[in-house]
């Protein structure tokens, strides 16, 4: 019998590029640190299609177990602590959760992609509130994926189905949309990832256009990075983006 393996390696990503400005792109080499999970499954400590991870200030690791419609919590050493969430449309339930971001006070912001919303939990997984609903209007979301927080208590959501970045306060008040659907200068096509740097730049994995798009936090367009292909300054379906403590931009180039 063949057993399919589903493991989470930390750090993970299919192919990593390190971007410094002015734009130089280099391979980013990482060493193995920790493995969580083994074969695919639905019991504690196993995963079915994990999609996102975040580390809290106390070292706890939160992992989006998307195929099992739940979030699992582990210690910094990889020991299972607890799981929360079940499949459904009610408060605290998920349909294909995808991205997670952690506020300084420990609140967890999770994109609930097939329910078209963001749900907020405390650090123990207790549901607090949610915002957004499925749709294309202001304050509505369609298949939200990546999520990021800035220092001004704003939430930036890769509203993939609407090809834009939706911006809310951390209390769930809609503020603005960044970008529109297309391949032009200020446009996006099914963005999957978003990150905010300390200098208030919004870095967007513009997945369908095979590039990064950069705006400021007020929604003003700044510049693009990359184009479709393989090689330096080239991307093929970039799906994730993150900013490290030195301000370097790390991109998950999935193909």
Tab-separated table of C-alpha atoms in Angstrom:
chain	number	residue	atom	x	y	z
A	1	UNK	CA	0.000	0.000	0.000
A	2	UNK	CA	1.342	3.416	-0.914
A	3	UNK	CA	1.203	5.985	1.875
A	4	UNK	CA	1.082	9.640	0.863
A	5	UNK	CA	3.274	11.862	2.992
A	6	UNK	CA	2.086	15.246	4.205
A	7	UNK	CA	4.718	16.949	6.314
A	8	UNK	CA	5.388	20.538	7.235
A	9	UNK	CA	8.988	21.587	7.199
A	10	UNK	CA	10.113	24.741	8.940
A	11	UNK	CA	11.120	26.837	7.196
A	12	UNK	CA	9.066	25.826	4.095
A	13	UNK	CA	8.349	27.178	0.598
A	14	UNK	CA	8.785	25.613	-2.810
A	15	UNK	CA	11.431	27.960	-4.131
A	16	UNK	CA	12.700	31.004	-2.311
A	17	UNK	CA	14.143	34.185	-3.705
A	18	UNK	CA	15.761	36.904	-1.667
A	19	UNK	CA	15.164	40.429	-2.941
A	20	UNK	CA	17.205	43.445	-1.901
A	21	UNK	CA	16.743	46.948	-3.237
A	22	UNK	CA	17.947	48.034	-5.699
A	23	UNK	CA	16.436	44.870	-7.093
A	24	UNK	CA	18.891	41.998	-6.953
A	25	UNK	CA	17.469	38.488	-6.688
A	26	UNK	CA	19.450	35.636	-5.208
A	27	UNK	CA	18.725	32.070	-4.197
A	28	UNK	CA	17.970	31.899	-0.487
A	29	UNK	CA	19.525	28.831	1.113
A	30	UNK	CA	17.946	27.482	4.300
A	31	UNK	CA	18.973	24.613	6.548
A	32	UNK	CA	16.616	21.995	7.937
A	33	UNK	CA	15.351	22.864	11.398
A	34	UNK	CA	12.172	21.029	12.305
A	35	UNK	CA	9.564	18.709	10.817
A	36	UNK	CA	5.976	18.639	12.037
A	37	UNK	CA	3.677	15.914	10.723
A	38	UNK	CA	4.378	12.805	8.687
A	39	UNK	CA	1.737	10.961	6.660
A	40	UNK	CA	-1.464	12.631	5.508
A	41	UNK	CA	-4.201	12.328	8.097
A	42	UNK	CA	-6.829	13.985	10.270
A	43	UNK	CA	-5.706	13.065	13.776
A	44	UNK	CA	-3.806	15.392	16.090
A	45	UNK	CA	-0.453	16.378	14.629
A	46	UNK	CA	-1.215	15.219	11.080
A	47	UNK	CA	-2.208	17.395	8.117
A	48	UNK	CA	-4.177	17.377	4.910
A	49	UNK	CA	-3.023	20.225	2.666
A	50	UNK	CA	-1.366	22.675	5.103
A	51	UNK	CA	-1.288	26.160	3.558
A	52	UNK	CA	-0.104	28.721	6.089
A	53	UNK	CA	1.901	29.107	9.254
A	54	UNK	CA	2.735	31.834	11.754
A	55	UNK	CA	4.853	31.997	14.884
A	56	UNK	CA	3.685	33.941	17.943
A	57	UNK	CA	5.922	36.023	20.184
A	58	UNK	CA	5.895	33.218	22.763
A	59	UNK	CA	7.209	30.760	20.172
A	60	UNK	CA	3.990	28.838	19.555
A	61	UNK	CA	3.546	27.658	15.965
A	62	UNK	CA	0.117	27.990	14.361
A	63	UNK	CA	-0.478	25.916	11.221
A	64	UNK	CA	-3.429	26.157	8.828
A	65	UNK	CA	-4.524	22.556	8.194
A	66	UNK	CA	-6.687	23.556	5.249
A	67	UNK	CA	-7.927	20.186	4.035
A	68	UNK	CA	-9.055	19.309	7.560
A	69	UNK	CA	-10.641	22.753	8.054
A	70	UNK	CA	-8.822	23.491	11.274
A	71	UNK	CA	-5.800	25.153	12.856
A	72	UNK	CA	-3.236	23.225	14.862
A	73	UNK	CA	-1.021	24.705	17.565
A	74	UNK	CA	2.439	23.388	18.425
A	75	UNK	CA	5.217	24.381	20.783
A	76	UNK	CA	8.441	25.835	19.397
A	77	UNK	CA	9.893	22.309	19.657
A	78	UNK	CA	7.092	20.893	17.512
A	79	UNK	CA	5.045	19.296	20.287
A	80	UNK	CA	1.296	19.207	19.608
A	81	UNK	CA	-0.730	21.479	21.917
A	82	UNK	CA	-4.268	21.643	20.531
A	83	UNK	CA	-6.438	22.044	17.469
A	84	UNK	CA	-9.462	24.235	16.839
A	85	UNK	CA	-12.017	24.658	14.082
A	86	UNK	CA	-14.307	22.294	12.184
A	87	UNK	CA	-15.851	22.289	8.726
A	88	UNK	CA	-18.844	24.581	8.327
A	89	UNK	CA	-20.100	28.146	7.944
A	90	UNK	CA	-20.734	29.088	11.570
A	91	UNK	CA	-18.571	31.124	13.925
A	92	UNK	CA	-15.274	29.352	14.452
A	93	UNK	CA	-15.857	26.988	11.540
A	94	UNK	CA	-13.973	26.934	8.247
A	95	UNK	CA	-14.216	25.976	4.620
A	96	UNK	CA	-10.636	25.818	3.305
A	97	UNK	CA	-8.826	28.244	5.647
A	98	UNK	CA	-5.673	29.520	3.998
A	99	UNK	CA	-3.667	32.367	5.576
A	100	UNK	CA	-2.905	33.473	9.132
A	101	UNK	CA	-1.412	36.580	10.734
A	102	UNK	CA	-0.846	37.305	14.422
A	103	UNK	CA	-1.400	40.695	16.038
A	104	UNK	CA	0.948	41.895	18.784
A	105	UNK	CA	-1.754	41.228	21.396
A	106	UNK	CA	-1.933	37.595	20.293
A	107	UNK	CA	-5.115	37.738	18.227
A	108	UNK	CA	-5.136	35.359	15.252
A	109	UNK	CA	-6.492	36.609	11.911
A	110	UNK	CA	-7.404	33.731	9.588
A	111	UNK	CA	-8.666	33.892	6.001
A	112	UNK	CA	-11.594	31.507	5.594
A	113	UNK	CA	-11.345	31.290	1.830
A	114	UNK	CA	-14.459	29.416	0.720
A	115	UNK	CA	-16.624	31.265	3.239
A	116	UNK	CA	-15.349	34.621	1.924
A	117	UNK	CA	-14.414	36.080	5.298
A	118	UNK	CA	-11.777	36.614	7.954
A	119	UNK	CA	-12.208	35.101	11.402
A	120	UNK	CA	-10.430	36.349	14.515
A	121	UNK	CA	-9.492	34.193	17.515
A	122	UNK	CA	-7.583	34.638	20.730
A	123	UNK	CA	-4.255	32.873	21.156
A	124	UNK	CA	-6.017	29.774	22.531
A	125	UNK	CA	-8.305	29.439	19.509
A	126	UNK	CA	-11.432	30.937	21.070
A	127	UNK	CA	-13.568	32.698	18.430
A	128	UNK	CA	-13.809	36.463	18.950
A	129	UNK	CA	-15.409	37.958	15.829
A	130	UNK	CA	-15.346	37.888	12.045
A	131	UNK	CA	-15.594	40.333	9.171
A	132	UNK	CA	-16.155	40.309	5.434
A	133	UNK	CA	-18.660	38.230	3.523
A	134	UNK	CA	-18.671	36.526	0.158
A	135	UNK	CA	-19.108	38.995	-2.707
A	136	UNK	CA	-17.428	41.666	-4.813
A	137	UNK	CA	-18.578	44.909	-3.195
A	138	UNK	CA	-16.691	47.080	-0.717
A	139	UNK	CA	-16.061	45.084	2.440
A	140	UNK	CA	-16.798	41.804	0.653
A	141	UNK	CA	-14.306	39.067	-0.177
A	142	UNK	CA	-14.033	36.328	-2.778
A	143	UNK	CA	-11.660	33.493	-1.945
A	144	UNK	CA	-9.352	35.472	0.377
A	145	UNK	CA	-5.888	33.915	0.668
A	146	UNK	CA	-2.837	35.716	2.090
A	147	UNK	CA	-3.168	38.151	4.986
A	148	UNK	CA	-0.860	40.676	6.667
A	149	UNK	CA	-1.015	43.263	9.453
A	150	UNK	CA	0.765	46.598	9.737
A	151	UNK	CA	1.773	48.748	12.708
A	152	UNK	CA	-1.297	50.985	12.288
A	153	UNK	CA	-3.766	48.199	13.168
A	154	UNK	CA	-4.738	47.608	9.558
A	155	UNK	CA	-5.385	44.245	7.909
A	156	UNK	CA	-4.349	43.646	4.277
A	157	UNK	CA	-6.067	40.694	2.587
A	158	UNK	CA	-5.236	39.100	-0.774
A	159	UNK	CA	-8.817	39.104	-2.094
A	160	UNK	CA	-7.890	36.656	-4.819
A	161	UNK	CA	-11.265	36.118	-6.471
A	162	UNK	CA	-11.746	39.874	-6.798
A	163	UNK	CA	-8.124	40.475	-7.923
A	164	UNK	CA	-7.422	43.155	-5.319
A	165	UNK	CA	-6.112	43.761	-1.818
A	166	UNK	CA	-8.863	44.549	0.680
A	167	UNK	CA	-7.927	46.738	3.635
A	168	UNK	CA	-9.741	46.690	6.992
A	169	UNK	CA	-9.020	47.836	10.527
A	170	UNK	CA	-8.198	45.064	12.981
A	171	UNK	CA	-11.711	45.591	14.375
A	172	UNK	CA	-13.172	44.679	10.983
A	173	UNK	CA	-14.071	48.115	9.611
A	174	UNK	CA	-13.613	48.278	5.832
A	175	UNK	CA	-11.174	50.988	4.706
A	176	UNK	CA	-10.227	50.591	1.042
A	177	UNK	CA	-9.365	48.337	-1.875
A	178	UNK	CA	-5.954	48.338	-3.576
A	179	UNK	CA	-5.710	47.376	-7.239
A	180	UNK	CA	-8.224	46.085	-9.767
A	181	UNK	CA	-8.418	43.094	-12.083
A	182	UNK	CA	-6.098	43.109	-15.081
A	183	UNK	CA	-2.484	42.982	-16.204
A	184	UNK	CA	-1.775	46.705	-16.384
A	185	UNK	CA	0.483	48.931	-14.352
A	186	UNK	CA	-1.636	49.162	-11.186
A	187	UNK	CA	-3.626	45.961	-11.656
A	188	UNK	CA	-3.622	42.471	-10.160
A	189	UNK	CA	-4.771	39.045	-11.272
A	190	UNK	CA	-5.664	36.508	-8.564
A	191	UNK	CA	-3.105	37.680	-5.992
A	192	UNK	CA	-2.349	35.007	-3.408
A	193	UNK	CA	0.111	36.650	-1.024
A	194	UNK	CA	0.644	39.987	0.689
A	195	UNK	CA	3.148	41.420	3.169
A	196	UNK	CA	3.742	44.847	4.698
A	197	UNK	CA	7.256	46.120	5.416
A	198	UNK	CA	8.299	48.521	8.171
A	199	UNK	CA	8.613	51.355	5.636
A	200	UNK	CA	4.878	51.004	4.866
A	201	UNK	CA	5.216	49.295	1.525
A	202	UNK	CA	2.660	46.651	0.559
A	203	UNK	CA	4.282	43.748	-1.305
A	204	UNK	CA	1.825	41.693	-3.338
A	205	UNK	CA	2.359	38.288	-4.950
A	206	UNK	CA	0.483	39.039	-8.185
A	207	UNK	CA	0.149	35.348	-8.936
A	208	UNK	CA	-1.757	35.427	-12.219
A	209	UNK	CA	0.572	38.073	-13.672
A	210	UNK	CA	3.792	36.328	-12.523
A	211	UNK	CA	5.221	39.351	-10.747
A	212	UNK	CA	5.314	41.335	-7.529
A	213	UNK	CA	3.395	44.596	-7.336
A	214	UNK	CA	4.350	47.201	-4.758
A	215	UNK	CA	2.067	49.891	-3.330
A	216	UNK	CA	2.260	52.067	-0.254
A	217	UNK	CA	-0.192	51.496	2.586
A	218	UNK	CA	-2.385	54.331	1.291
A	219	UNK	CA	-2.889	52.448	-1.966
A	220	UNK	CA	-0.547	54.494	-4.143
A	221	UNK	CA	1.228	52.440	-6.801
A	222	UNK	CA	5.022	52.346	-6.553
A	223	UNK	CA	6.653	49.779	-8.863
A	224	UNK	CA	6.590	46.179	-10.158
A	225	UNK	CA	9.227	43.470	-9.783
A	226	UNK	CA	9.752	40.577	-12.167
A	227	UNK	CA	7.950	38.966	-15.056
A	228	UNK	CA	7.026	35.470	-16.196
A	229	UNK	CA	9.842	32.960	-16.717
A	230	UNK	CA	12.509	31.148	-14.739
A	231	UNK	CA	15.695	32.867	-13.713
A	232	UNK	CA	16.818	36.132	-12.134
A	233	UNK	CA	13.947	38.608	-11.628
A	234	UNK	CA	11.508	36.086	-13.119
A	235	UNK	CA	8.530	34.369	-11.494
A	236	UNK	CA	6.172	31.521	-12.270
A	237	UNK	CA	3.000	31.719	-10.145
A	238	UNK	CA	4.448	33.449	-7.074
A	239	UNK	CA	2.072	32.587	-4.245
A	240	UNK	CA	3.608	33.873	-1.032
A	241	UNK	CA	5.629	36.870	0.107
A	242	UNK	CA	7.180	37.784	3.442
A	243	UNK	CA	9.471	40.462	4.889
A	244	UNK	CA	12.286	39.463	7.238
A	245	UNK	CA	13.733	41.431	10.158
A	246	UNK	CA	16.317	43.034	7.862
A	247	UNK	CA	13.692	44.285	5.422
A	248	UNK	CA	14.480	41.693	2.756
A	249	UNK	CA	11.589	40.375	0.674
A	250	UNK	CA	11.183	36.584	0.421
A	251	UNK	CA	8.975	35.196	-2.354
A	252	UNK	CA	7.546	31.700	-2.753
A	253	UNK	CA	7.863	31.049	-6.482
A	254	UNK	CA	5.675	27.970	-6.746
A	255	UNK	CA	6.492	26.669	-10.219
